[in-house]
Coordinates of C-alpha atoms in Angstrom, one line a residue:
Chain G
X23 CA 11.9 0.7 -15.3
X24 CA 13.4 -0.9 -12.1
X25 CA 10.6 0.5 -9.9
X26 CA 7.3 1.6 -10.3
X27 CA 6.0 5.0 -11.5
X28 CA 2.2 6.9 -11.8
X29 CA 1.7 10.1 -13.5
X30 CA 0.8 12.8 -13.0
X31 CA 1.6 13.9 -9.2
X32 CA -1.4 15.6 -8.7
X33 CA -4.2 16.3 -10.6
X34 CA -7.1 18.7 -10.3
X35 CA -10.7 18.3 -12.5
X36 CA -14.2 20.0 -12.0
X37 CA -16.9 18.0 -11.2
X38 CA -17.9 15.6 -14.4
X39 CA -14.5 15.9 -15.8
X40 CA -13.6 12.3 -16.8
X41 CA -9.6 11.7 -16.6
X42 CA -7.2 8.8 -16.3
X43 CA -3.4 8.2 -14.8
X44 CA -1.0 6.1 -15.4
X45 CA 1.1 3.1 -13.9
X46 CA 4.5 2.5 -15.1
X47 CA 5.9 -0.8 -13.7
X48 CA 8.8 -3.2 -14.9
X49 CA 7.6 -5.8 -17.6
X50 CA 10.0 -8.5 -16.7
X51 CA 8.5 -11.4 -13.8
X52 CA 4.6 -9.8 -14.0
X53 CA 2.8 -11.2 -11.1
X54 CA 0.0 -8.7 -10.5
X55 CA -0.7 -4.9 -10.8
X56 CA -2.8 -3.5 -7.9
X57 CA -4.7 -0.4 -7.8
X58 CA -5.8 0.9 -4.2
X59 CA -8.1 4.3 -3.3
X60 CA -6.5 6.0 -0.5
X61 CA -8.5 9.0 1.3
X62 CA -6.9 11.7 3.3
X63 CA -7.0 9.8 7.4
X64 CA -8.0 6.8 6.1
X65 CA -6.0 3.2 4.9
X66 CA -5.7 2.7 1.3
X67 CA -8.7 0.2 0.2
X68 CA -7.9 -2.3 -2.6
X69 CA -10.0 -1.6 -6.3
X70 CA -8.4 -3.6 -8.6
X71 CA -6.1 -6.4 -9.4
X72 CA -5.2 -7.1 -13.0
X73 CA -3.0 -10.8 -14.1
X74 CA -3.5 -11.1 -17.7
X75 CA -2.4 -9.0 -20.2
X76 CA -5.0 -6.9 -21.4
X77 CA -7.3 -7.2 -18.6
X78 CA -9.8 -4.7 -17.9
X79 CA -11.8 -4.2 -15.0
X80 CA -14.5 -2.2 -13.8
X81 CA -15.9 -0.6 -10.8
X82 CA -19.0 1.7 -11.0
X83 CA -17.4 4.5 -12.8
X84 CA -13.6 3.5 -12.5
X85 CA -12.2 1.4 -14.9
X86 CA -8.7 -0.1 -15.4
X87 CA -6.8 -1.7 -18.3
X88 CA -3.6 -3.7 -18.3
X89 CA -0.4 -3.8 -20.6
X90 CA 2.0 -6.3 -19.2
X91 CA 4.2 -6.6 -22.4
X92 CA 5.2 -2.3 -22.3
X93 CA 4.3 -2.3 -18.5
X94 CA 1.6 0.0 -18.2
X95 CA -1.7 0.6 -16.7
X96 CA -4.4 3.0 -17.1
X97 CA -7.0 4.3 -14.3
X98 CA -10.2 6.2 -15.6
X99 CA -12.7 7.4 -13.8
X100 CA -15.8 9.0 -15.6
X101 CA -17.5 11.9 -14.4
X102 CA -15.7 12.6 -11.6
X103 CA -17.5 13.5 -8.0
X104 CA -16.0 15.3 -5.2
X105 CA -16.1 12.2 -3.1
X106 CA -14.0 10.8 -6.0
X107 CA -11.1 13.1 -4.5
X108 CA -8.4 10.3 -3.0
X109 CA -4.8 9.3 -3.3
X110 CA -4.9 6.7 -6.2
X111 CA -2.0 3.9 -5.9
X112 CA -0.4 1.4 -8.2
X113 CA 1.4 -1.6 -7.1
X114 CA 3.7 -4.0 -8.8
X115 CA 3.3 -7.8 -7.3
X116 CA 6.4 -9.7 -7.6
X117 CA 7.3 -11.4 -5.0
X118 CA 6.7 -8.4 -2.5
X119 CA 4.3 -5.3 -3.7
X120 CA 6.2 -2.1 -4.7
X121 CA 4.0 0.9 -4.5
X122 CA 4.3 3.9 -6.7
X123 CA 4.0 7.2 -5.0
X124 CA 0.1 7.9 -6.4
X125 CA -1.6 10.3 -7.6
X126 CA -3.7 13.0 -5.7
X127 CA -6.9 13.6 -7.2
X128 CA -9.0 16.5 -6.3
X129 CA -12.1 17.0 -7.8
X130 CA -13.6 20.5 -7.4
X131 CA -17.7 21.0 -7.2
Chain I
X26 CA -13.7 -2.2 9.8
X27 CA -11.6 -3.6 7.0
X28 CA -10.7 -6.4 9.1
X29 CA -7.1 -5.5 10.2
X30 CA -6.5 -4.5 13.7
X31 CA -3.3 -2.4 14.4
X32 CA -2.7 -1.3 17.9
X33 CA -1.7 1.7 19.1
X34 CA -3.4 4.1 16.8
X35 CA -0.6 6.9 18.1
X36 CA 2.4 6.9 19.3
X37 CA 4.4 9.2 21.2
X38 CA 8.0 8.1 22.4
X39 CA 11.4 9.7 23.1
X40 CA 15.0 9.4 21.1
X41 CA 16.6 6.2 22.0
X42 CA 13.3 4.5 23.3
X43 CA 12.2 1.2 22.0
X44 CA 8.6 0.6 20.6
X45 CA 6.6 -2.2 19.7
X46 CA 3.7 -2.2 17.2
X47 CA 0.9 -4.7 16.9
X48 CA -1.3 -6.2 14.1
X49 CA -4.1 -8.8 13.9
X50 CA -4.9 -9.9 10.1
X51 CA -8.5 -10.4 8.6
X52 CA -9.6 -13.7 9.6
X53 CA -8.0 -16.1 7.1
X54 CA -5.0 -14.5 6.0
X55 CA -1.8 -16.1 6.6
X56 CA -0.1 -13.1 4.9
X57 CA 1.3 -10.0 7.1
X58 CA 2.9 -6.8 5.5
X59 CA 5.0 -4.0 6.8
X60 CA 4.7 -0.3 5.5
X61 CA 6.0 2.7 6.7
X62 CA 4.4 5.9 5.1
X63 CA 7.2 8.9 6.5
X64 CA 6.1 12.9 5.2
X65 CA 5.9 13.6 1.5
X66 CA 6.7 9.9 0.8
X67 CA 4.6 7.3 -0.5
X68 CA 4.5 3.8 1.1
X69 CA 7.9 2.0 1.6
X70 CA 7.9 -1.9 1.7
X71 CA 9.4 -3.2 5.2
X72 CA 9.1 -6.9 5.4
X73 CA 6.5 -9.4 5.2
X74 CA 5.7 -12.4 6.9
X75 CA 3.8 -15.5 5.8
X76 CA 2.3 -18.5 8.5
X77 CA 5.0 -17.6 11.2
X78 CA 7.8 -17.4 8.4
X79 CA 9.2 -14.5 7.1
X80 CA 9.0 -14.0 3.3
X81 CA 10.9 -11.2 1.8
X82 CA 12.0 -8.2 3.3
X83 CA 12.5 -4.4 2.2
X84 CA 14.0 -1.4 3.1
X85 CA 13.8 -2.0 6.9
X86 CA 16.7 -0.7 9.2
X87 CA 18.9 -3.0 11.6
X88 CA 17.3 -1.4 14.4
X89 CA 13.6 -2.9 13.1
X90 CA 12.8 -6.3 13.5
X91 CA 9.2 -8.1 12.9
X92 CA 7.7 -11.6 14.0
X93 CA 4.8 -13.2 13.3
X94 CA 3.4 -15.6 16.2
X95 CA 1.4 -19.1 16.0
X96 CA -2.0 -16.6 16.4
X97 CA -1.0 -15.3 13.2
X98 CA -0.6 -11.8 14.7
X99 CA 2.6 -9.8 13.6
X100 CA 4.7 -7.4 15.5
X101 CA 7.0 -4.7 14.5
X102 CA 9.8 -3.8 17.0
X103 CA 11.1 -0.3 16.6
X104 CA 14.6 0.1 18.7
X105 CA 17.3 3.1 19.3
X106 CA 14.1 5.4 18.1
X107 CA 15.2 8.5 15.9
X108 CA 13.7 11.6 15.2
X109 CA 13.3 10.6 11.4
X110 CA 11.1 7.3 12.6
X111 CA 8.7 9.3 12.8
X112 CA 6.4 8.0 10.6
X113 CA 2.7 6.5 10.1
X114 CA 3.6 2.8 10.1
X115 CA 0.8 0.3 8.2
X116 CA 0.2 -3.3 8.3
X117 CA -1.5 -5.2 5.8
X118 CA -2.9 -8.7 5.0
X119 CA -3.8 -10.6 2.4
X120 CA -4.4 -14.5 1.1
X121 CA -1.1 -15.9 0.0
X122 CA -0.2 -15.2 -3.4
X123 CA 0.2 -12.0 -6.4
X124 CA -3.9 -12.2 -7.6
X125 CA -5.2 -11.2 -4.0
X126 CA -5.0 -7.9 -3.2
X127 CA -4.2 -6.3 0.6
X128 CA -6.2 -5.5 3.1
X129 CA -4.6 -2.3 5.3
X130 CA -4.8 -1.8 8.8
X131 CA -5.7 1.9 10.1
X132 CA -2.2 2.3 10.9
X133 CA -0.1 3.3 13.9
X134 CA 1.3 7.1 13.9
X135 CA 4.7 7.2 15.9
X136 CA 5.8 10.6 16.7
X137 CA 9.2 10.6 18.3
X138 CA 10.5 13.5 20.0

């Protein structure tokens, strides 16, 4: 994988539906893996960033976990909430940060 | 207020015309990064500047060119403006190094007609 990738495109849940994306990035020269929040008008806001191999990190009900040797990450979030509804990125840090194209999250009441 | 100041918030220019955008980082980061968000596309790396120096660079045309001064503040200069510029144009900033993440700007919409 020469750049990075997150599935799927979109995604739609019902309220308190838990789900999780994923973050395909190039395993060779692993700085970093960023994960951002971007709502619709806004800037994207930073949630996570993941070193080590098999990191996981938590914020309130989003979660993250790290593979750096098959170059993956997974996003969860747990019972979803409208206000959950964002753009959710992934960035590869290595030397410059390469964003994949997210994944839009809509979470219906 | 995340910190970053860009400056305009929208822009509206002709074909041909030059621009300049402007960016203050948070307080404390010596790290400046150019994005350019166009329609339907996700974020595209320009070039990023690091205490006055530039760093590592992207997909950023010929006719774009960046500086950061002594303040610490970055420019991006847009020239021979095309219809597909057009684009919302983010700056971000961040502590030196992979384990920090970035802080965005609001961002600077350029409309070019």
């Amino acid at each position: 994988i020469l750049n990075v990738e997150q599935s799927p495109q979109s995604l739609h849940v019902q309220e308190g539906d838990s789900t999780n994306f994923t973050c395909s990035f190039p395993s060779s020269n692993f700085y970093a893996l960023h994960w951002y929040r971007w709502e619709t008008a806004k800037s994207p806001e930073a949630l996570f960033v993941m070193t080590l191999n098999g990191d996981e990190k938590k914020k309130g009900r989003i979660s993250a976990t790290l593979n750096t040797k098959e170059g993956y990450s997974y996003l969860y979030i747990k019972g979803s909430q409208p206000e959950d509804s964002a753009t959710y990125l992934c960035a590869f840090n290595n030397n410059d940060m390469r964003f994949g194209a997210g994944t839009r999250l809509t979470v219906k009441p | 207020d995340s910190g970053v100041t860009q400056t305009p918030k929208h822009l509206i220019t002709a074909t041909g015309q030059r621009v300049t955008l402007r960016c203050s980082p948070r307080s404390g980061d010596l790290s400046v990064y150019w994005y350019q968000q166009s329609l339907d596309q996700g974020l595209q790396f320009l070039i990023q500047y690091y205490n006055g120096e530039e760093r590592a660079k992207g997909n950023i045309l010929e006719r774009f060119s960046a500086q950061q001064f002594p303040d610490l503040h970055s420019e991006l200069n847009l020239s021979s403006l095309e219809l597909g510029d057009s684009a919302l144009y983010f700056c971000a900033s961040s502590v030196q190094g992979a384990a920090y993440g970035y802080t965005f700007g609001s961002g600077t919409r350029l409309t070019v007609v």
